[in-house]
PDB file of N, CA, C and O in Angstrom:
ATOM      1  N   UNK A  39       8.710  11.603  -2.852  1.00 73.00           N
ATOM      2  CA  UNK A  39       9.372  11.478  -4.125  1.00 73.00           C
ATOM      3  C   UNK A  39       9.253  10.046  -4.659  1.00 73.00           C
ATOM      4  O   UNK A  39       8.978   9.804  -5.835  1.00 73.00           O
ATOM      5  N   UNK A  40       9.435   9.286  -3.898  1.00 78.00           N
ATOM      6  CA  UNK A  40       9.164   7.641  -3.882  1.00 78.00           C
ATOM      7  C   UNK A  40       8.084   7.233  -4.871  1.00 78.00           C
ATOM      8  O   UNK A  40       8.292   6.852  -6.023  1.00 78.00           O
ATOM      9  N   UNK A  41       6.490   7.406  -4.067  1.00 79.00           N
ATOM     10  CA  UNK A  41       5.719   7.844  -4.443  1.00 79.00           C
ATOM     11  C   UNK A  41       5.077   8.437  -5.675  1.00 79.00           C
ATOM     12  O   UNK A  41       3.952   8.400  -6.173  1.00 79.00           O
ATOM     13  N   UNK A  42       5.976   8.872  -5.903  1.00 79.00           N
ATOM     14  CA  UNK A  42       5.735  10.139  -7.699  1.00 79.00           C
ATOM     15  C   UNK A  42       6.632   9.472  -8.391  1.00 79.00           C
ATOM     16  O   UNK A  42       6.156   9.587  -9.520  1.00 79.00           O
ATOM     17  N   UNK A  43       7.676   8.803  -8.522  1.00 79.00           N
ATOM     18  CA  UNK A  43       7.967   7.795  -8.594  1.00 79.00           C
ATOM     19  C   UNK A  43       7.617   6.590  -9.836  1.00 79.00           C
ATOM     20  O   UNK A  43       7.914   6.251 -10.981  1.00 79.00           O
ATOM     21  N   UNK A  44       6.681   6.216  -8.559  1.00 77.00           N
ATOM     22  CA  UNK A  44       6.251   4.708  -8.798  1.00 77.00           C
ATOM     23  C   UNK A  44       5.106   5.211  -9.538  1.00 77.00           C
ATOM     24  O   UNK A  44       4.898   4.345 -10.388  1.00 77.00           O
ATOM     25  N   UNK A  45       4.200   6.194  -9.689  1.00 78.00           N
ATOM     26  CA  UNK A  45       3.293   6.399 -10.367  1.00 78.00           C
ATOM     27  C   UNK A  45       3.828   6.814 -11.244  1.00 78.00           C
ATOM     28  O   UNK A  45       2.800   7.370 -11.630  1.00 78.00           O
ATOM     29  N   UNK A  46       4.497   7.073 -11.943  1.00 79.00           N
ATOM     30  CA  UNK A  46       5.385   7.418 -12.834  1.00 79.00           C
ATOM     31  C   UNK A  46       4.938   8.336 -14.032  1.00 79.00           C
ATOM     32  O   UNK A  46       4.179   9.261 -13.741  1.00 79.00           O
ATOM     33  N   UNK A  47       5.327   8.184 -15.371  1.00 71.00           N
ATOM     34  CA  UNK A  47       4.228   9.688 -16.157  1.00 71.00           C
ATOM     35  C   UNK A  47       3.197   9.751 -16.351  1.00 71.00           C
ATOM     36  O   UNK A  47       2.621  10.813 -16.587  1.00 71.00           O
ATOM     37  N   UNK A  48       2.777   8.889 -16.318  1.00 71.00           N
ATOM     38  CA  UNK A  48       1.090   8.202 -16.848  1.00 71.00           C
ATOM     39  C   UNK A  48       0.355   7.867 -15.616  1.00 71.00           C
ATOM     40  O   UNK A  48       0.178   6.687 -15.313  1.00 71.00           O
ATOM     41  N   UNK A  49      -0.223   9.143 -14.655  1.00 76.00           N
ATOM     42  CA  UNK A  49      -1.027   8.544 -13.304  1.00 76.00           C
ATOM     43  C   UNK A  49      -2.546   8.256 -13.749  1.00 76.00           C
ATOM     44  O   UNK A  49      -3.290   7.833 -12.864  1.00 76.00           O
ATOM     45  N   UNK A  50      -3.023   8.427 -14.912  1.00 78.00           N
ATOM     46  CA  UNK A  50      -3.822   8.457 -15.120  1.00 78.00           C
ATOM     47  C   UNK A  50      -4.549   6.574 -15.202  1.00 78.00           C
ATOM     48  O   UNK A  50      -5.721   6.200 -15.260  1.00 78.00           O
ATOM     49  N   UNK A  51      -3.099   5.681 -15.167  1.00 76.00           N
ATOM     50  CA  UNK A  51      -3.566   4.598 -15.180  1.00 76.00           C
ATOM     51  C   UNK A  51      -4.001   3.881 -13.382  1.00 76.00           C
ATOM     52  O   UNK A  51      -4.077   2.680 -13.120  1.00 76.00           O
ATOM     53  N   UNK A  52      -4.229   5.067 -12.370  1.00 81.00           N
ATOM     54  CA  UNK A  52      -4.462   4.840 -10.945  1.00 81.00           C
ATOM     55  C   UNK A  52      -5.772   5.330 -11.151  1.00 81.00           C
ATOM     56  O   UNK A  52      -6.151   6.458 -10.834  1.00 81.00           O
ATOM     57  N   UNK A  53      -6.413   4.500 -11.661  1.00 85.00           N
ATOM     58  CA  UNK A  53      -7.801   5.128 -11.178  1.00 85.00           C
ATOM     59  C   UNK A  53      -8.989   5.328 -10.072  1.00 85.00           C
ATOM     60  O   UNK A  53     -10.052   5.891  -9.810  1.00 85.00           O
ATOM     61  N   UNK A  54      -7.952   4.403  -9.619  1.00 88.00           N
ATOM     62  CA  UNK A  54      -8.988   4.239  -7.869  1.00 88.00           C
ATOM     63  C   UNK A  54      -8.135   3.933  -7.069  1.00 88.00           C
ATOM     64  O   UNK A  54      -7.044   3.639  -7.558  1.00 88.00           O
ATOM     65  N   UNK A  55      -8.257   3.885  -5.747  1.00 87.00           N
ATOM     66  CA  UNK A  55      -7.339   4.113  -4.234  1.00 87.00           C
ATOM     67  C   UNK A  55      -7.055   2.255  -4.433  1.00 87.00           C
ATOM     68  O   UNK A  55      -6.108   1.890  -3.736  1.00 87.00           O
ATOM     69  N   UNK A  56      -7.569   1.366  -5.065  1.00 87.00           N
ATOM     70  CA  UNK A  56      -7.502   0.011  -4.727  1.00 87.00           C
ATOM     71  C   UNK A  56      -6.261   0.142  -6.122  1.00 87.00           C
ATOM     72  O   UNK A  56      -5.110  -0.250  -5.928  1.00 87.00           O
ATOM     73  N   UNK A  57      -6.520   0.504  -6.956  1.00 86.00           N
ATOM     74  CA  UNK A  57      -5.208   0.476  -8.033  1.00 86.00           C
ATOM     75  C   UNK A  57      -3.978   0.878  -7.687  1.00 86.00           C
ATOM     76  O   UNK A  57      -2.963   0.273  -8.034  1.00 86.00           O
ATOM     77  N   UNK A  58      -3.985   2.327  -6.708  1.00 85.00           N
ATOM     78  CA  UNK A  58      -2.467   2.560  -5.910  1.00 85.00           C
ATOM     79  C   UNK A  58      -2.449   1.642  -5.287  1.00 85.00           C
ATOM     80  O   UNK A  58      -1.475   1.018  -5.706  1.00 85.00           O
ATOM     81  N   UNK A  59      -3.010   0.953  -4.315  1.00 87.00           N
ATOM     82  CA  UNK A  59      -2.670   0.269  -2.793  1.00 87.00           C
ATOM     83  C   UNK A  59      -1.830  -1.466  -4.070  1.00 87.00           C
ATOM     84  O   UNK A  59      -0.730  -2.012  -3.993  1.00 87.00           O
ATOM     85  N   UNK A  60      -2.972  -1.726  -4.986  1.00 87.00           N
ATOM     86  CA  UNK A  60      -2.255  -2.886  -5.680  1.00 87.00           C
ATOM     87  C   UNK A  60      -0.746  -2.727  -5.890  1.00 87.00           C
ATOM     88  O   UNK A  60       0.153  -3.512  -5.587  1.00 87.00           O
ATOM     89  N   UNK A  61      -0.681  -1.554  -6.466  1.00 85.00           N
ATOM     90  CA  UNK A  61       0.832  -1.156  -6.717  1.00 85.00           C
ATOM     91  C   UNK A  61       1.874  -0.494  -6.355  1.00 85.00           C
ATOM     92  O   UNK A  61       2.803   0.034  -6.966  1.00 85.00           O
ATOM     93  N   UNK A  62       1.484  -0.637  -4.892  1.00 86.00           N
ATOM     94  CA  UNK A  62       2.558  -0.075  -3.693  1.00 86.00           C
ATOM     95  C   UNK A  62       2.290  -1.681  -2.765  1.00 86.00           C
ATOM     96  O   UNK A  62       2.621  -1.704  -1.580  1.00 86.00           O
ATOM     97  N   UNK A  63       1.573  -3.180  -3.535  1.00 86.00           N
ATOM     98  CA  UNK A  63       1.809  -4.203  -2.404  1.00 86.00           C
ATOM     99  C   UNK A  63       0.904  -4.113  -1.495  1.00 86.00           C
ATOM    100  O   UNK A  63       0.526  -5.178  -1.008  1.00 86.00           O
ATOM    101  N   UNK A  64       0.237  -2.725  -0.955  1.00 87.00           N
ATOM    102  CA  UNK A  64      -0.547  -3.168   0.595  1.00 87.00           C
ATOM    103  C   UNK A  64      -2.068  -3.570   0.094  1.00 87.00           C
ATOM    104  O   UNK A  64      -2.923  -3.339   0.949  1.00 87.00           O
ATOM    105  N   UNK A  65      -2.500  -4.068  -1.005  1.00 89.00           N
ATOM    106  CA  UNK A  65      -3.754  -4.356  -1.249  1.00 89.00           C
ATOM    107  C   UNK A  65      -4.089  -5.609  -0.617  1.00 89.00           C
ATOM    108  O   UNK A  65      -3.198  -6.458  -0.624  1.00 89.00           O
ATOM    109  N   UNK A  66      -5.299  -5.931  -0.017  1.00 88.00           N
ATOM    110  CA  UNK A  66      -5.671  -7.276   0.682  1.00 88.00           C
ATOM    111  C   UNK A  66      -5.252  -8.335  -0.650  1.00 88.00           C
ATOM    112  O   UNK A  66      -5.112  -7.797  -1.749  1.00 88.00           O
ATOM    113  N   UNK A  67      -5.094  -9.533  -0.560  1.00 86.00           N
ATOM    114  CA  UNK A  67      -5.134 -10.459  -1.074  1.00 86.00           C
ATOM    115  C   UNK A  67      -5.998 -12.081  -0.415  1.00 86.00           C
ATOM    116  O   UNK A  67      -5.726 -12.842   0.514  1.00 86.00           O
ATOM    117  N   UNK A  68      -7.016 -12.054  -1.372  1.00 85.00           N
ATOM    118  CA  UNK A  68      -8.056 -13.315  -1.147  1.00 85.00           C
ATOM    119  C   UNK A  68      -7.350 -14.461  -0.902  1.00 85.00           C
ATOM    120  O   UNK A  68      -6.792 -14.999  -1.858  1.00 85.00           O
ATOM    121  N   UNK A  69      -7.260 -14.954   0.218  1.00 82.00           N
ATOM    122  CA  UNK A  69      -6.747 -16.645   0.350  1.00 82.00           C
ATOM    123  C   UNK A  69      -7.617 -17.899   1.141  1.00 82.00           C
ATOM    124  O   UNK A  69      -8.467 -17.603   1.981  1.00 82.00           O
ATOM    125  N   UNK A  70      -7.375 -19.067   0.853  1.00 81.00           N
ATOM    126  CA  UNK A  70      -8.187 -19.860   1.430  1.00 81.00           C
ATOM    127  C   UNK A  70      -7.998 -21.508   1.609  1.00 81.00           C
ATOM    128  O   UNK A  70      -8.029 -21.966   0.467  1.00 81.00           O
ATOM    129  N   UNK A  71      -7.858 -22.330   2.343  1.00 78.00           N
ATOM    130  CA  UNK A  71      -7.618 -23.216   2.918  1.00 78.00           C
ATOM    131  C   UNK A  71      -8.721 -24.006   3.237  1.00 78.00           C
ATOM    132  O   UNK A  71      -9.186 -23.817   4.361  1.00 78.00           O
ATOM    133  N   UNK A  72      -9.054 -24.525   2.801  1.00 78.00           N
ATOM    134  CA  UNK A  72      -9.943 -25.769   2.680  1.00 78.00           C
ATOM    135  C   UNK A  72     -11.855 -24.527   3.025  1.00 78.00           C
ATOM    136  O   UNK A  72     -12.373 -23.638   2.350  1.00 78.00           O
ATOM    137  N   UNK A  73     -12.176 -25.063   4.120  1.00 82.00           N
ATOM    138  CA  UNK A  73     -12.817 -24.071   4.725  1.00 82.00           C
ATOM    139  C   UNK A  73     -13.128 -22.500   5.002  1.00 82.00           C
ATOM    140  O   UNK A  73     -14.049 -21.691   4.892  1.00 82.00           O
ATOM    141  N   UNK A  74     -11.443 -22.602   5.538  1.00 83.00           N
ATOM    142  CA  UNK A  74     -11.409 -20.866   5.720  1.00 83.00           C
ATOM    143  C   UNK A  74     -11.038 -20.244   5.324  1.00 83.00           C
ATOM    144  O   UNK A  74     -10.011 -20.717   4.836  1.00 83.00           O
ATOM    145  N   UNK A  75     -11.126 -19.135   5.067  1.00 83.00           N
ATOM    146  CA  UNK A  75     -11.176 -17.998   3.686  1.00 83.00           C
ATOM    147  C   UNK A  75     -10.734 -16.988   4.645  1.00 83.00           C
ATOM    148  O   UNK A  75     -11.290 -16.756   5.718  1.00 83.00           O
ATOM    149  N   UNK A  76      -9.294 -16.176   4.008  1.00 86.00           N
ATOM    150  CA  UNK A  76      -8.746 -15.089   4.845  1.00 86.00           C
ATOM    151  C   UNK A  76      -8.532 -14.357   3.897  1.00 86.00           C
ATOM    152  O   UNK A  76      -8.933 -14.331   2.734  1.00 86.00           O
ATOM    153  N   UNK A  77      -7.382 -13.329   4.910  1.00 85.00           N
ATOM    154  CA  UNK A  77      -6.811 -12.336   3.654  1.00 85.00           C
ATOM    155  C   UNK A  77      -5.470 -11.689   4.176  1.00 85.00           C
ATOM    156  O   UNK A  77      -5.287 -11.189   5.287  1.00 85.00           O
ATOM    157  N   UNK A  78      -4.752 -11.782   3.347  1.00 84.00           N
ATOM    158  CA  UNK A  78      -3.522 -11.329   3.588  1.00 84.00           C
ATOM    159  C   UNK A  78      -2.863 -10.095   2.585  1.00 84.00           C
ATOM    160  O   UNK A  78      -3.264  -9.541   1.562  1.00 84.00           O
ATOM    161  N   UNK A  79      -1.980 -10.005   3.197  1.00 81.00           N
ATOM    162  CA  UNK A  79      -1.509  -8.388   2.383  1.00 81.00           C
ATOM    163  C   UNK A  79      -0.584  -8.917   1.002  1.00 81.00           C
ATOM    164  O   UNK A  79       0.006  -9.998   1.010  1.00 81.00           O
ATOM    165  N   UNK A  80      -0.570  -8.221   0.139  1.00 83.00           N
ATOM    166  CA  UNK A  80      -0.294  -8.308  -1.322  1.00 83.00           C
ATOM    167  C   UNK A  80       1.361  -8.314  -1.365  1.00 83.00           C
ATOM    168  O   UNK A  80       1.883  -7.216  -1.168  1.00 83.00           O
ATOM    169  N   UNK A  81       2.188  -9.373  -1.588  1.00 82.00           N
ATOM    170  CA  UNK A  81       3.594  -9.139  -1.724  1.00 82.00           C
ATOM    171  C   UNK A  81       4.100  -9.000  -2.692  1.00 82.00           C
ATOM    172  O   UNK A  81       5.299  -9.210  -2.879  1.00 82.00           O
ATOM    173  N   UNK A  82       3.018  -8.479  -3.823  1.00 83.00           N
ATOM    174  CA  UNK A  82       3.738  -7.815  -5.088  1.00 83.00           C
ATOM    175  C   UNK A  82       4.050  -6.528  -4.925  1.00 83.00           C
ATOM    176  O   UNK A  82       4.135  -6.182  -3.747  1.00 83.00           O
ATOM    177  N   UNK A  83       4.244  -5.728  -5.712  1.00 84.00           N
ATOM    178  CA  UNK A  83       4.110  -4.216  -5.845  1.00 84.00           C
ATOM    179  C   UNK A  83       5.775  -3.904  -5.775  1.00 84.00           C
ATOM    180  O   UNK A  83       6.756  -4.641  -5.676  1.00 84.00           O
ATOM    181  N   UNK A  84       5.598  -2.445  -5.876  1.00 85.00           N
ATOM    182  CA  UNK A  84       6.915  -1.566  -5.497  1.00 85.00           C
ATOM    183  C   UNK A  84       7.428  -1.786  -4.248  1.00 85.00           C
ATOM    184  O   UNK A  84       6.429  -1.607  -3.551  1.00 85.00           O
ATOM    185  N   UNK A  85       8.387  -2.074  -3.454  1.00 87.00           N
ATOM    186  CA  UNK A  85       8.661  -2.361  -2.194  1.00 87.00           C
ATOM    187  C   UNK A  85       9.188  -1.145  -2.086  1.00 87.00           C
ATOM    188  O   UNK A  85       9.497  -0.894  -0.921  1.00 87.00           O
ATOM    189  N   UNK A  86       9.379  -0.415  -2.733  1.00 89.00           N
ATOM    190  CA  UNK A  86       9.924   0.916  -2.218  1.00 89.00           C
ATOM    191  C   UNK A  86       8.779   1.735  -1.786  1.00 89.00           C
ATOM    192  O   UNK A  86       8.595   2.016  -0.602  1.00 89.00           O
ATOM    193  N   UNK A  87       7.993   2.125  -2.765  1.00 87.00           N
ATOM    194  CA  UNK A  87       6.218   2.494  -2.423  1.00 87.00           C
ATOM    195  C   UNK A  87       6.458   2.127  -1.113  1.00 87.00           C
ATOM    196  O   UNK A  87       6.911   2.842  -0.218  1.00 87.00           O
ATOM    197  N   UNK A  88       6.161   1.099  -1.063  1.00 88.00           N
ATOM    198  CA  UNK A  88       5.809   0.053   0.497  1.00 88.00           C
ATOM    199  C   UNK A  88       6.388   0.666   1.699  1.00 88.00           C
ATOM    200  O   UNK A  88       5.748   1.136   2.640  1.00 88.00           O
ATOM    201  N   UNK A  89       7.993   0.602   1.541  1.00 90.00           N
ATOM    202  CA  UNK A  89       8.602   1.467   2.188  1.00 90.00           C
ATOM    203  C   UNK A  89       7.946   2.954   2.580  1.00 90.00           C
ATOM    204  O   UNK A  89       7.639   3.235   3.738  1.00 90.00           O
ATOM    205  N   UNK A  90       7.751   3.999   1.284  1.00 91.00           N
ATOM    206  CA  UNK A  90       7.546   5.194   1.856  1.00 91.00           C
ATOM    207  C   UNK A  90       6.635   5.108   2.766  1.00 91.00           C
ATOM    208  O   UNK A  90       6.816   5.507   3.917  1.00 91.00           O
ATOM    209  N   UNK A  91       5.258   4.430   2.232  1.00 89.00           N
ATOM    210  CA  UNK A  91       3.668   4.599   2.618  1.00 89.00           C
ATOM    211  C   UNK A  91       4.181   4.099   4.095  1.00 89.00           C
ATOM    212  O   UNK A  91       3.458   4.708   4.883  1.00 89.00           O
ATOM    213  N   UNK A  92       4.945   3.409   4.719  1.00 91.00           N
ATOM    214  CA  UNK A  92       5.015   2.789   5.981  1.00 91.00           C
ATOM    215  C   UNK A  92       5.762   4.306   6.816  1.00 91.00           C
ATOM    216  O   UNK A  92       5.374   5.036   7.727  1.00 91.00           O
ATOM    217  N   UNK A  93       6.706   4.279   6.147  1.00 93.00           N
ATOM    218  CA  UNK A  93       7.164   6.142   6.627  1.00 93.00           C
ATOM    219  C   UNK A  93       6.289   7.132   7.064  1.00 93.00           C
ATOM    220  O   UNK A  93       6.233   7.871   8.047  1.00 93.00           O
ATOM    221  N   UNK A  94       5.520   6.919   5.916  1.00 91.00           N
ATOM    222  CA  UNK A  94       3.844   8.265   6.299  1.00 91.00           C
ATOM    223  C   UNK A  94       3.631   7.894   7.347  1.00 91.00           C
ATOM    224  O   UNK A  94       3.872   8.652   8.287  1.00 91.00           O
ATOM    225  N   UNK A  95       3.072   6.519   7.597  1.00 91.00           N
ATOM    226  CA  UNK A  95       2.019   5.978   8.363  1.00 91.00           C
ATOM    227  C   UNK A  95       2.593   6.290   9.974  1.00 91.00           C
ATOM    228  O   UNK A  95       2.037   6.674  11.003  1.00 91.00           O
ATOM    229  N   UNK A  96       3.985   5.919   9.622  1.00 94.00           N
ATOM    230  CA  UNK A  96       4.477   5.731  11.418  1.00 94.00           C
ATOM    231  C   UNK A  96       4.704   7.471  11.654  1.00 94.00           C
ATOM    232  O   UNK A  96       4.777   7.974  12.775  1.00 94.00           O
ATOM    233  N   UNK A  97       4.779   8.095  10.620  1.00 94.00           N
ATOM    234  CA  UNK A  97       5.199   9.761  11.191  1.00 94.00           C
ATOM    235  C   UNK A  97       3.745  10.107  11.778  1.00 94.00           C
ATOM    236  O   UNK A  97       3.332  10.448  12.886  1.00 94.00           O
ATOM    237  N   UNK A  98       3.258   9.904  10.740  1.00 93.00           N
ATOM    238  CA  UNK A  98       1.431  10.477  11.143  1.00 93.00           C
ATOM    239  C   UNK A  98       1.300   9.400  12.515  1.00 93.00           C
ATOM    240  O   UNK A  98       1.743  10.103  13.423  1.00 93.00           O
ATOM    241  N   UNK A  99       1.106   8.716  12.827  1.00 94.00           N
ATOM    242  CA  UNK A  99       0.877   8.114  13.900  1.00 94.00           C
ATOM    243  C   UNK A  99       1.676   8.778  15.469  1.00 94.00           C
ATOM    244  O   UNK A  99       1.038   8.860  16.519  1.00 94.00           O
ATOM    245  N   UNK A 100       2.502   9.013  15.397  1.00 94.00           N
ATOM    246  CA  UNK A 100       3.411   9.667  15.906  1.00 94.00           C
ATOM    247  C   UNK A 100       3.316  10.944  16.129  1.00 94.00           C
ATOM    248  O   UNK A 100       3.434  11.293  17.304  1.00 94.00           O
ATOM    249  N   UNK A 101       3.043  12.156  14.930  1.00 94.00           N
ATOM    250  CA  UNK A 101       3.121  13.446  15.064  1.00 94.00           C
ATOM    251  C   UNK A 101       1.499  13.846  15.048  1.00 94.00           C
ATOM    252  O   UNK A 101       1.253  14.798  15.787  1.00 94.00           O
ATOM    253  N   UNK A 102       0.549  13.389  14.464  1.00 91.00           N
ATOM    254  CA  UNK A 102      -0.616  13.722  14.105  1.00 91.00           C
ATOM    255  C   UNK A 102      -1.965  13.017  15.180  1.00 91.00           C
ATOM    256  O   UNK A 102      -2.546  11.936  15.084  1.00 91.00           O
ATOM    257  N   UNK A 103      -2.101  13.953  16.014  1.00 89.00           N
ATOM    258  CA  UNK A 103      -3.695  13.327  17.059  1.00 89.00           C
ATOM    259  C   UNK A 103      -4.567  12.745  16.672  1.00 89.00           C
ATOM    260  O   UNK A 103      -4.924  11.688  17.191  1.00 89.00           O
ATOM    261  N   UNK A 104      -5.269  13.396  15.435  1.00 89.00           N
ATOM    262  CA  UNK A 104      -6.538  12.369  14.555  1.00 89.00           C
ATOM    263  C   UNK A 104      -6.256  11.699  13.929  1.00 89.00           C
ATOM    264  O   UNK A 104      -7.134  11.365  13.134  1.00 89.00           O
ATOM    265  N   UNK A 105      -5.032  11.073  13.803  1.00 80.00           N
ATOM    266  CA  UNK A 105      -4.562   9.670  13.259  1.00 80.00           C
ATOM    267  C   UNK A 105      -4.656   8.839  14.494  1.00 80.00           C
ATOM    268  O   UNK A 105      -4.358   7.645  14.458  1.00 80.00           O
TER     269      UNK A 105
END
């Protein structure tokens, strides 16, 4: 419900799996320090999103073998 949600009436503005992940927060984010160049996870977004998608993840991990 979370989820449906945050995409709210207009899903049509998710047009690709990198546009949800931006706006549920878990999208990589480019960072870099003189030399080294990393990447860290996105602390914008819906934190609620964030929340559910972490819910999925640990049930499926948990209940589901080919996860």
């Amino acid at each position: 419900m979370t989820l449906l949600i945050t995409m709210g009436d207009n899903p049509e503005r998710l047009g690709s799996e990198a546009s949800f992940a931006a706006l549920c927060g878990v999208s990589p984010v480019e960072r870099s320090s003189g030399a080294r160049q990393y990447r860290r996870l996105n602390r914008g977004g819906d934190r609620q999103a964030n929340a559910a998608l972490h819910r999925i993840v640990q049930t499926r991990l948990r209940c589901d073998p080919r996860t």
